[in-house]
Amino acid sequence: MEAELSPPPGGLQLASVAILDKALIAAADHAARYWTSADPGPLRPGTEAHTRAVAHMFRETFNPYKPTVIDWPHLDVEARERLISLPIWDIAVQTEGKARIRMLAYAHSLADPLWRESIELNGWEEGRHKMVLANLVAAYGITLEPEPPYPPPQNTEWAYLVTGFSECIDSFFAFGLFALAERSGFFPPELVETFEPVMQEECRHILLFANWLAWHRRTITWWRRPWFEVKVAAAWLFLGWERIGLARGMDDGQDGRGKPQDNNFTVTGSKAVTDGDVSIPDLLTLCLAENDRRFAGYDTRLRRPTTMPALARLALRFMGRKQPIPSGTAS
Ligand SMILES: [Fe+2]
Ligand SMILES: [Fe+2]
């Protein structure tokens, strides 16, 4: 775990003491959630206008919070126990560490300076998430397993694909679970509020990934495209397999010391953040609503991740649940 956070790439500024000012925090939070390109034309993936807009979006929605100045709120005994008993801390820290190195490795393999800069900043933000989590566990006395090394990936594109789709799956459910935790009052509002910028940052990350995917599909040579689609399908199969537990012990599924990691937190998570049982249709409906809410502030000409919302709507239809009305334009 790095003791100090290096500055973000691209000359972006980290706020330190000044970010403690409430008005500045509110302005940074607003800037991270709302962004529309000044370019009035269409933003078709593969065009220079689209690439430029995505790079501007990612840079201008950067939230300059500094993990070391986060003031972790006091928790009563029960809330602290609930937090400590969540089975996620080891995998959460390690996932951020892996995401960081994979994103940086892929960014550095790119020739296009705008995509390289955006994905590099994304990787840097994963390192910051890791530091936020490290500070959180230290503040509440949560003990972590020793961390494994994070070697750079051999196949940078595959590693980025798996990381990006993995974030699309995890963020979709995390949005709903986070809202559930907020509503249940299981954790004090100050703690939920403190963690909120990290959740919105994951929304930005999968927005960037969806637009990278669309750009990549348009710009790779026609003869590489079928193989790329095979890799996309393989990434989904791998992640689905991992999440139903069959892949435990392979790559991300186990920490190498025989301790199972909870890649299925969503299944048990709703019970962990609320005192009542939440039905699967209710949880999916909430995930969809939160997903729409978090993306609503970004330029509707940019692509959104669509697979998880589509799967959730399909599942709800099978369960006989009335479909929530989607907001914004997804593609
Ligand atoms: Fe992250
Ligand atoms: Fe992320």
GROMACS .gro file of C-alpha atoms and ligand atoms in nm:
model
  333
    1MET     CA    1   0.000   0.000   0.000
    2GLU     CA    2   0.154   0.330  -0.107
    3ALA     CA    3   0.201   0.573   0.182
    4GLU     CA    4   0.176   0.875  -0.043
    5LEU     CA    5  -0.042   0.931  -0.344
    6SER     CA    6   0.149   1.051  -0.647
    7PRO     CA    7  -0.014   1.333  -0.846
    8PRO     CA    8  -0.269   1.231  -1.109
    9PRO     CA    9  -0.150   1.216  -1.471
   10GLY     CA   10  -0.228   1.500  -1.707
   11GLY     CA   11  -0.145   1.786  -1.473
   12LEU     CA   12  -0.471   1.757  -1.277
   13GLN     CA   13  -0.462   1.909  -0.933
   14LEU     CA   14  -0.532   1.729  -0.610
   15ALA     CA   15  -0.707   1.947  -0.359
   16SER     CA   16  -0.563   1.929  -0.010
   17VAL     CA   17  -0.662   2.165   0.267
   18ALA     CA   18  -0.887   2.368   0.041
   19ILE     CA   19  -1.112   2.069  -0.034
   20LEU     CA   20  -1.225   2.083   0.329
   21ASP     CA   21  -1.424   2.388   0.232
   22LYS     CA   22  -1.786   2.278   0.189
   23ALA     CA   23  -1.858   2.493  -0.115
   24LEU     CA   24  -1.552   2.356  -0.294
   25ILE     CA   25  -1.649   1.999  -0.213
   26ALA     CA   26  -2.002   2.060  -0.346
   27ALA     CA   27  -1.864   2.218  -0.666
   28ALA     CA   28  -1.621   1.927  -0.722
   29ASP     CA   29  -1.903   1.679  -0.661
   30HIS     CA   30  -2.133   1.855  -0.909
   31ALA     CA   31  -1.859   1.872  -1.172
   32ALA     CA   32  -1.801   1.497  -1.135
   33ARG     CA   33  -2.167   1.416  -1.204
   34TYR     CA   34  -2.274   1.653  -1.482
   35TRP     CA   35  -2.099   1.693  -1.811
   36THR     CA   36  -2.210   1.783  -2.163
   37SER     CA   37  -1.983   1.845  -2.459
   38ALA     CA   38  -1.979   2.197  -2.604
   39ASP     CA   39  -1.954   2.033  -2.948
   40PRO     CA   40  -2.308   2.056  -3.094
   41GLY     CA   41  -2.262   1.779  -3.351
   42PRO     CA   42  -2.308   1.402  -3.328
   43LEU     CA   43  -2.048   1.210  -3.128
   44ARG     CA   44  -2.004   0.895  -3.332
   45PRO     CA   45  -1.752   0.643  -3.194
   46GLY     CA   46  -1.446   0.628  -3.414
   47THR     CA   47  -1.458   0.998  -3.499
   48GLU     CA   48  -1.216   1.254  -3.363
   49ALA     CA   49  -1.510   1.444  -3.210
   50HIS     CA   50  -1.611   1.139  -3.005
   51THR     CA   51  -1.258   1.065  -2.885
   52ARG     CA   52  -1.208   1.429  -2.789
   53ALA     CA   53  -1.543   1.447  -2.608
   54VAL     CA   54  -1.472   1.131  -2.406
   55ALA     CA   55  -1.127   1.259  -2.306
   56HIS     CA   56  -1.274   1.595  -2.202
   57MET     CA   57  -1.554   1.426  -2.011
   58PHE     CA   58  -1.311   1.211  -1.816
   59ARG     CA   59  -1.070   1.492  -1.739
   60GLU     CA   60  -1.334   1.754  -1.653
   61THR     CA   61  -1.531   1.523  -1.425
   62PHE     CA   62  -1.217   1.438  -1.226
   63ASN     CA   63  -1.287   1.486  -0.856
   64PRO     CA   64  -0.972   1.613  -0.680
   65TYR     CA   65  -1.043   1.467  -0.336
   66LYS     CA   66  -0.743   1.349  -0.139
   67PRO     CA   67  -0.786   1.023   0.057
   68THR     CA   68  -0.565   1.140   0.342
   69VAL     CA   69  -0.796   1.431   0.431
   70ILE     CA   70  -1.111   1.217   0.449
   71ASP     CA   71  -1.251   1.244   0.797
   72TRP     CA   72  -1.394   0.899   0.875
   73PRO     CA   73  -1.704   0.942   1.093
   74HIS     CA   74  -1.736   0.784   1.436
   75LEU     CA   75  -1.941   0.462   1.431
   76ASP     CA   76  -2.131   0.318   1.723
   77VAL     CA   77  -2.047  -0.038   1.827
   78GLU     CA   78  -2.323  -0.200   1.618
   79ALA     CA   79  -2.248  -0.007   1.298
   80ARG     CA   80  -1.876  -0.080   1.335
   81GLU     CA   81  -1.947  -0.451   1.383
   82ARG     CA   82  -2.164  -0.454   1.070
   83LEU     CA   83  -1.891  -0.283   0.872
   84ILE     CA   84  -1.616  -0.514   0.996
   85SER     CA   85  -1.822  -0.825   0.923
   86LEU     CA   86  -1.883  -0.740   0.557
   87PRO     CA   87  -1.696  -1.015   0.368
   88ILE     CA   88  -1.552  -0.778   0.111
   89TRP     CA   89  -1.248  -0.593   0.240
   90ASP     CA   90  -0.969  -0.818   0.116
   91ILE     CA   91  -1.117  -0.865  -0.229
   92ALA     CA   92  -1.211  -0.498  -0.255
   93VAL     CA   93  -0.855  -0.379  -0.185
   94GLN     CA   94  -0.703  -0.644  -0.413
   95THR     CA   95  -0.951  -0.571  -0.693
   96GLU     CA   96  -0.849  -0.205  -0.690
   97GLY     CA   97  -0.481  -0.301  -0.693
   98LYS     CA   98  -0.532  -0.533  -0.990
   99ALA     CA   99  -0.752  -0.284  -1.176
  100ARG     CA  100  -0.487  -0.015  -1.132
  101ILE     CA  101  -0.201  -0.213  -1.281
  102ARG     CA  102  -0.413  -0.356  -1.563
  103MET     CA  103  -0.547  -0.016  -1.666
  104LEU     CA  104  -0.204   0.148  -1.651
  105ALA     CA  105  -0.052  -0.136  -1.855
  106TYR     CA  106  -0.320  -0.106  -2.125
  107ALA     CA  107  -0.300   0.275  -2.127
  108HIS     CA  108   0.074   0.264  -2.184
  109SER     CA  109   0.026   0.028  -2.481
  110LEU     CA  110  -0.195   0.280  -2.664
  111ALA     CA  111  -0.065   0.509  -2.937
  112ASP     CA  112  -0.360   0.751  -2.926
  113PRO     CA  113  -0.267   1.019  -2.668
  114LEU     CA  114  -0.626   1.099  -2.565
  115TRP     CA  115  -0.726   0.738  -2.491
  116ARG     CA  116  -0.392   0.678  -2.324
  117GLU     CA  117  -0.438   0.981  -2.098
  118SER     CA  118  -0.798   0.887  -2.005
  119ILE     CA  119  -0.726   0.524  -1.925
  120GLU     CA  120  -0.409   0.621  -1.738
  121LEU     CA  121  -0.614   0.857  -1.522
  122ASN     CA  122  -0.866   0.576  -1.467
  123GLY     CA  123  -0.582   0.352  -1.347
  124TRP     CA  124  -0.459   0.627  -1.117
  125GLU     CA  125  -0.809   0.661  -0.971
  126GLU     CA  126  -0.814   0.286  -0.897
  127GLY     CA  127  -0.495   0.341  -0.697
  128ARG     CA  128  -0.673   0.620  -0.511
  129HIS     CA  129  -0.971   0.389  -0.439
  130LYS     CA  130  -0.726   0.140  -0.295
  131MET     CA  131  -0.589   0.411  -0.069
  132VAL     CA  132  -0.939   0.519   0.040
  133LEU     CA  133  -1.015   0.157   0.133
  134ALA     CA  134  -0.682   0.120   0.312
  135ASN     CA  135  -0.758   0.430   0.518
  136LEU     CA  136  -1.112   0.310   0.588
  137VAL     CA  137  -1.003  -0.032   0.715
  138ALA     CA  138  -0.731   0.131   0.926
  139ALA     CA  139  -0.978   0.383   1.071
  140TYR     CA  140  -1.221   0.111   1.184
  141GLY     CA  141  -0.968  -0.152   1.288
  142ILE     CA  142  -1.041  -0.402   1.010
  143THR     CA  143  -0.758  -0.651   0.963
  144LEU     CA  144  -0.660  -0.739   0.609
  145GLU     CA  145  -0.479  -1.045   0.478
  146PRO     CA  146  -0.132  -0.965   0.340
  147GLU     CA  147  -0.170  -0.843  -0.015
  148PRO     CA  148  -0.046  -1.049  -0.308
  149PRO     CA  149   0.186  -0.885  -0.565
  150TYR     CA  150   0.019  -0.711  -0.859
  151PRO     CA  151   0.226  -0.812  -1.161
  152PRO     CA  152   0.161  -0.627  -1.488
  153PRO     CA  153  -0.051  -0.838  -1.726
  154GLN     CA  154   0.103  -1.022  -2.022
  155ASN     CA  155  -0.193  -0.953  -2.249
  156THR     CA  156  -0.284  -0.593  -2.180
  157GLU     CA  157  -0.596  -0.575  -2.401
  158TRP     CA  158  -0.747  -0.892  -2.252
  159ALA     CA  159  -0.670  -0.770  -1.900
  160TYR     CA  160  -0.839  -0.436  -1.971
  161LEU     CA  161  -1.142  -0.608  -2.128
  162VAL     CA  162  -1.192  -0.835  -1.826
  163THR     CA  163  -1.138  -0.547  -1.581
  164GLY     CA  164  -1.377  -0.319  -1.770
  165PHE     CA  165  -1.659  -0.574  -1.796
  166SER     CA  166  -1.599  -0.678  -1.437
  167GLU     CA  167  -1.650  -0.315  -1.330
  168CYS     CA  168  -1.970  -0.301  -1.539
  169ILE     CA  169  -2.112  -0.600  -1.350
  170ASP     CA  170  -1.993  -0.504  -1.003
  171SER     CA  171  -2.086  -0.137  -1.032
  172PHE     CA  172  -2.439  -0.216  -1.151
  173PHE     CA  173  -2.508  -0.419  -0.836
  174ALA     CA  174  -2.302  -0.190  -0.611
  175PHE     CA  175  -2.520   0.108  -0.711
  176GLY     CA  176  -2.830  -0.076  -0.584
  177LEU     CA  177  -2.666  -0.217  -0.272
  178PHE     CA  178  -2.525   0.123  -0.183
  179ALA     CA  179  -2.871   0.281  -0.208
  180LEU     CA  180  -3.009  -0.006   0.000
  181ALA     CA  181  -2.745   0.054   0.268
  182GLU     CA  182  -2.835   0.422   0.270
  183ARG     CA  183  -3.208   0.356   0.300
  184SER     CA  184  -3.179   0.086   0.565
  185GLY     CA  185  -2.990   0.320   0.797
  186PHE     CA  186  -2.758   0.032   0.880
  187PHE     CA  187  -2.468   0.270   0.836
  188PRO     CA  188  -2.472   0.636   0.945
  189PRO     CA  189  -2.542   0.886   0.665
  190GLU     CA  190  -2.197   1.045   0.716
  191LEU     CA  191  -2.025   0.718   0.624
  192VAL     CA  192  -2.244   0.668   0.317
  193GLU     CA  193  -2.176   1.028   0.216
  194THR     CA  194  -1.802   0.985   0.263
  195PHE     CA  195  -1.797   0.689   0.028
  196GLU     CA  196  -2.030   0.842  -0.232
  197PRO     CA  197  -1.756   0.998  -0.455
  198VAL     CA  198  -1.601   0.652  -0.501
  199MET     CA  199  -1.935   0.511  -0.624
  200GLN     CA  200  -1.980   0.794  -0.873
  201GLU     CA  201  -1.622   0.748  -0.988
  202GLU     CA  202  -1.701   0.386  -1.077
  203CYS     CA  203  -1.992   0.517  -1.287
  204ARG     CA  204  -1.744   0.742  -1.476
  205HIS     CA  205  -1.512   0.446  -1.520
  206ILE     CA  206  -1.771   0.225  -1.687
  207LEU     CA  207  -1.889   0.521  -1.896
  208LEU     CA  208  -1.531   0.555  -2.021
  209PHE     CA  209  -1.507   0.179  -2.080
  210ALA     CA  210  -1.834   0.167  -2.282
  211ASN     CA  211  -1.706   0.446  -2.504
  212TRP     CA  212  -1.361   0.287  -2.540
  213LEU     CA  213  -1.532  -0.037  -2.645
  214ALA     CA  214  -1.739   0.143  -2.909
  215TRP     CA  215  -1.427   0.329  -3.031
  216HIS     CA  216  -1.221   0.011  -3.045
  217ARG     CA  217  -1.489  -0.175  -3.243
  218ARG     CA  218  -1.497   0.104  -3.501
  219THR     CA  219  -1.124   0.149  -3.536
  220ILE     CA  220  -0.971  -0.199  -3.538
  221THR     CA  221  -0.909  -0.351  -3.878
  222TRP     CA  222  -1.195  -0.562  -4.017
  223TRP     CA  223  -0.993  -0.882  -4.002
  224ARG     CA  224  -0.917  -0.837  -3.630
  225ARG     CA  225  -1.278  -0.762  -3.541
  226PRO     CA  226  -1.413  -1.123  -3.530
  227TRP     CA  227  -1.131  -1.231  -3.297
  228PHE     CA  228  -1.197  -0.927  -3.078
  229GLU     CA  229  -1.566  -1.025  -3.051
  230VAL     CA  230  -1.459  -1.377  -2.949
  231LYS     CA  231  -1.252  -1.215  -2.672
  232VAL     CA  232  -1.551  -1.003  -2.563
  233ALA     CA  233  -1.770  -1.315  -2.542
  234ALA     CA  234  -1.493  -1.503  -2.358
  235ALA     CA  235  -1.460  -1.219  -2.106
  236TRP     CA  236  -1.833  -1.234  -2.027
  237LEU     CA  237  -1.824  -1.612  -1.997
  238PHE     CA  238  -1.522  -1.595  -1.768
  239LEU     CA  239  -1.680  -1.331  -1.545
  240GLY     CA  240  -2.015  -1.511  -1.532
  241TRP     CA  241  -1.840  -1.835  -1.445
  242GLU     CA  242  -1.632  -1.662  -1.180
  243ARG     CA  243  -1.934  -1.499  -1.025
  244ILE     CA  244  -2.133  -1.818  -0.989
  245GLY     CA  245  -1.840  -1.952  -0.795
  246LEU     CA  246  -1.711  -2.212  -1.040
  247ALA     CA  247  -1.387  -2.025  -1.097
  248ARG     CA  248  -1.286  -1.997  -0.735
  249GLY     CA  249  -0.924  -2.086  -0.707
  250MET     CA  250  -0.848  -1.959  -1.057
  251ASP     CA  251  -0.690  -1.616  -1.097
  252ASP     CA  252  -0.913  -1.369  -0.909
  253GLY     CA  253  -1.121  -1.625  -0.727
  254GLN     CA  254  -0.884  -1.713  -0.446
  255ASP     CA  255  -0.616  -1.526  -0.265
  256GLY     CA  256  -0.356  -1.798  -0.293
  257ARG     CA  257  -0.369  -1.894   0.075
  258GLY     CA  258  -0.682  -2.107   0.055
  259LYS     CA  259  -0.915  -1.833   0.175
  260PRO     CA  260  -1.219  -1.804  -0.050
  261GLN     CA  261  -1.285  -1.454  -0.175
  262ASP     CA  262  -1.638  -1.330  -0.199
  263ASN     CA  263  -1.692  -1.257  -0.566
  264ASN     CA  264  -2.061  -1.316  -0.504
  265PHE     CA  265  -2.112  -1.037  -0.258
  266THR     CA  266  -2.423  -0.926  -0.445
  267VAL     CA  267  -2.600  -1.248  -0.353
  268THR     CA  268  -2.536  -1.203   0.017
  269GLY     CA  269  -2.482  -0.827   0.011
  270SER     CA  270  -2.846  -0.727   0.029
  271LYS     CA  271  -2.878  -0.919   0.356
  272ALA     CA  272  -2.557  -0.761   0.485
  273VAL     CA  273  -2.671  -0.402   0.435
  274THR     CA  274  -3.031  -0.425   0.551
  275ASP     CA  275  -3.217  -0.593   0.833
  276GLY     CA  276  -3.501  -0.719   0.614
  277ASP     CA  277  -3.496  -0.960   0.325
  278VAL     CA  278  -3.499  -0.778  -0.005
  279SER     CA  279  -3.647  -0.971  -0.294
  280ILE     CA  280  -3.440  -1.016  -0.608
  281PRO     CA  281  -3.694  -0.824  -0.824
  282ASP     CA  282  -3.687  -0.534  -0.578
  283LEU     CA  283  -3.307  -0.531  -0.575
  284LEU     CA  284  -3.287  -0.544  -0.956
  285THR     CA  285  -3.543  -0.264  -0.986
  286LEU     CA  286  -3.338  -0.052  -0.746
  287CYS     CA  287  -3.013  -0.130  -0.933
  288LEU     CA  288  -3.175  -0.017  -1.260
  289ALA     CA  289  -3.310   0.302  -1.108
  290GLU     CA  290  -2.974   0.386  -0.949
  291ASN     CA  291  -2.789   0.304  -1.269
  292ASP     CA  292  -3.012   0.545  -1.462
  293ARG     CA  293  -2.980   0.812  -1.194
  294ARG     CA  294  -2.601   0.799  -1.183
  295PHE     CA  295  -2.563   0.819  -1.562
  296ALA     CA  296  -2.832   1.085  -1.609
  297GLY     CA  297  -2.594   1.381  -1.574
  298TYR     CA  298  -2.360   1.283  -1.858
  299ASP     CA  299  -2.397   1.380  -2.223
  300THR     CA  300  -2.657   1.148  -2.373
  301ARG     CA  301  -2.456   1.127  -2.698
  302LEU     CA  302  -2.194   0.920  -2.515
  303ARG     CA  303  -2.239   0.543  -2.501
  304ARG     CA  304  -2.354   0.378  -2.180
  305PRO     CA  305  -2.290   0.024  -2.059
  306THR     CA  306  -2.599  -0.166  -2.170
  307THR     CA  307  -2.552  -0.538  -2.103
  308MET     CA  308  -2.621  -0.544  -1.728
  309PRO     CA  309  -2.930  -0.319  -1.749
  310ALA     CA  310  -3.059  -0.533  -2.040
  311LEU     CA  311  -3.000  -0.856  -1.846
  312ALA     CA  312  -3.171  -0.709  -1.538
  313ARG     CA  313  -3.474  -0.602  -1.745
  314LEU     CA  314  -3.490  -0.946  -1.903
  315ALA     CA  315  -3.475  -1.113  -1.562
  316LEU     CA  316  -3.751  -0.885  -1.432
  317ARG     CA  317  -3.969  -0.973  -1.729
  318PHE     CA  318  -3.923  -1.342  -1.653
  319MET     CA  319  -4.016  -1.274  -1.292
  320GLY     CA  320  -4.334  -1.102  -1.406
  321ARG     CA  321  -4.225  -0.764  -1.274
  322LYS     CA  322  -4.338  -0.448  -1.453
  323GLN     CA  323  -4.041  -0.291  -1.633
  324PRO     CA  324  -3.895   0.028  -1.489
  325ILE     CA  325  -3.883   0.305  -1.748
  326PRO     CA  326  -3.525   0.364  -1.859
  327SER     CA  327  -3.394   0.719  -1.853
  328GLY     CA  328  -3.140   0.866  -2.095
  329THR     CA  329  -3.039   0.708  -2.420
  330ALA     CA  330  -2.838   0.395  -2.389
  331SER     CA  331  -2.677   0.228  -2.683
  332FE      FE  332  -1.217   0.128  -0.823
  333FE      FE  333  -1.311   0.166  -1.146
   0.00000   0.00000   0.00000
